[in-house]
Coordinates of C-alpha atoms in Angstrom, one line a residue:
R1 CA 15.1 14.9 -0.8
N2 CA 11.6 13.6 -1.6
F3 CA 10.6 13.0 2.0
H4 CA 11.2 16.7 2.8
C5 CA 8.7 17.5 0.1
W6 CA 6.1 15.1 1.5
N7 CA 6.6 16.4 5.0
Y8 CA 6.0 19.9 3.7
R9 CA 3.0 18.7 1.7
R10 CA 1.5 17.4 5.0
Y11 CA 2.0 20.8 6.5
V12 CA 0.4 22.6 3.6
V13 CA -2.5 20.2 3.4
A14 CA -3.2 20.7 7.1
K15 CA -3.0 24.5 6.8
S16 CA -5.3 24.3 3.7
N17 CA -7.9 22.3 5.5
V18 CA -7.8 19.6 2.9
S19 CA -9.5 16.5 4.4
N20 CA -7.5 13.4 5.1
R21 CA -9.9 11.5 2.8
D22 CA -9.2 13.9 0.0
E23 CA -5.5 13.4 0.5
L24 CA -6.0 9.6 0.5
K25 CA -7.8 10.0 -2.9
F26 CA -4.9 12.0 -4.1
T27 CA -2.5 9.2 -3.2
T28 CA -4.8 6.7 -4.9
N29 CA -4.5 8.7 -8.1
L30 CA -0.7 8.8 -7.8
I31 CA -0.5 5.1 -7.3
E32 CA -2.9 4.3 -10.1
E33 CA -0.5 6.3 -12.4
N34 CA 2.6 4.6 -11.0
F35 CA 2.6 1.7 -8.6
S36 CA 6.3 2.4 -7.9
N37 CA 5.5 5.7 -6.0
Y38 CA 6.9 4.8 -2.6
S39 CA 6.0 8.2 -1.2
A40 CA 2.4 7.9 -2.1
W41 CA 2.2 4.4 -0.4
H42 CA 4.0 5.9 2.7
Q43 CA 1.6 8.8 2.8
R44 CA -1.3 6.3 3.0
S45 CA 0.4 4.8 6.1
K46 CA 0.2 8.2 7.7
L47 CA -3.4 8.9 6.6
L48 CA -5.1 5.6 7.5
P49 CA -4.7 5.9 11.3
L50 CA -6.0 9.5 11.1
I51 CA -9.1 8.6 9.0
Y52 CA -9.9 5.4 10.7
Q53 CA -9.5 6.1 14.4
E54 CA -11.7 3.3 15.7
K55 CA -10.0 -0.1 15.8
D56 CA -12.6 -2.0 13.8
E57 CA -12.8 0.6 11.1
F58 CA -9.0 0.7 10.9
F59 CA -8.7 -3.0 10.5
K60 CA -11.4 -3.0 7.8
A61 CA -9.4 -0.4 6.0
I62 CA -6.3 -2.5 6.3
E63 CA -8.1 -5.4 4.7
E64 CA -9.2 -3.2 1.8
E65 CA -5.6 -1.9 1.4
L66 CA -4.3 -5.5 1.3
E67 CA -6.6 -6.1 -1.7
I68 CA -5.6 -2.9 -3.4
I69 CA -1.9 -3.7 -3.1
K70 CA -2.2 -7.0 -4.9
N71 CA -2.7 -5.1 -8.1
A72 CA 0.7 -3.6 -7.6
F73 CA 2.3 -7.0 -6.9
Y74 CA 0.9 -8.5 -10.1
T75 CA 1.8 -5.5 -12.2
M76 CA 5.3 -4.8 -10.8
P77 CA 6.3 -7.7 -8.6
N78 CA 9.9 -6.7 -8.3
D79 CA 9.3 -3.2 -7.2
S80 CA 9.9 -2.7 -3.5
S81 CA 7.5 0.2 -2.9
A82 CA 4.4 -1.9 -2.6
W83 CA 6.2 -4.6 -0.7
F84 CA 7.3 -2.1 2.0
Y85 CA 3.7 -0.8 2.3
H86 CA 2.4 -4.4 2.4
R87 CA 4.8 -5.1 5.4
W88 CA 3.4 -2.1 7.2
L89 CA -0.2 -3.2 6.5
V90 CA 0.4 -6.8 7.8
N91 CA 2.1 -5.5 10.9
Q92 CA -0.9 -3.4 11.8
N93 CA -2.9 -6.6 12.6
P94 CA -0.7 -9.6 12.3
T95 CA -3.3 -12.3 13.1
K96 CA -2.7 -15.9 12.1
D97 CA -5.5 -15.6 9.5
I98 CA -4.1 -12.6 7.8
L99 CA -0.5 -14.0 7.8
E100 CA -1.7 -17.3 6.3
R101 CA -3.9 -15.5 3.7
E102 CA -1.1 -13.2 2.7
L103 CA 1.4 -16.1 2.5
E104 CA -1.0 -18.0 0.3
A105 CA -1.4 -14.9 -2.0
I106 CA 2.4 -14.5 -2.3
E107 CA 2.8 -18.2 -3.1
E108 CA 0.1 -17.8 -5.8
L109 CA 2.0 -14.8 -7.2
L110 CA 5.2 -16.8 -7.3
E111 CA 3.5 -19.6 -9.2
V112 CA 2.2 -17.1 -11.8
L113 CA 5.7 -15.5 -12.1
E114 CA 7.3 -18.9 -12.5
S115 CA 4.7 -19.9 -15.1
N116 CA 5.4 -16.7 -17.1
E117 CA 9.1 -17.4 -17.0
E118 CA 8.5 -20.9 -18.4
K119 CA 6.5 -19.4 -21.3
K120 CA 9.2 -17.0 -22.4
W121 CA 11.2 -17.7 -25.5
P122 CA 14.7 -19.0 -25.0

């Protein structure tokens, strides 16, 4: 199974002294190639707490990730990979401001999708 490969990858990366930041860049490349790469999104959830160990840095990184993931939503809105990662991100710091902002972004996405449906040929 795929998760076995990723667990082994984490082991190899640790033994090879690859930095967590380099591994994060690797996942970025994978995601840029295919937003539907659930394993790469999940790997990010494992790396961010290791890279950003101070609370303020971690929350700033979460904010940046929330912006990155919006590209996936607009490109592949029906793909669950990015949505699962989004749920993880929001749960890391579920303040009222973040929840309201993310709800607003989702409502905007729904409006765009509905508008695109209306423009399709019958």
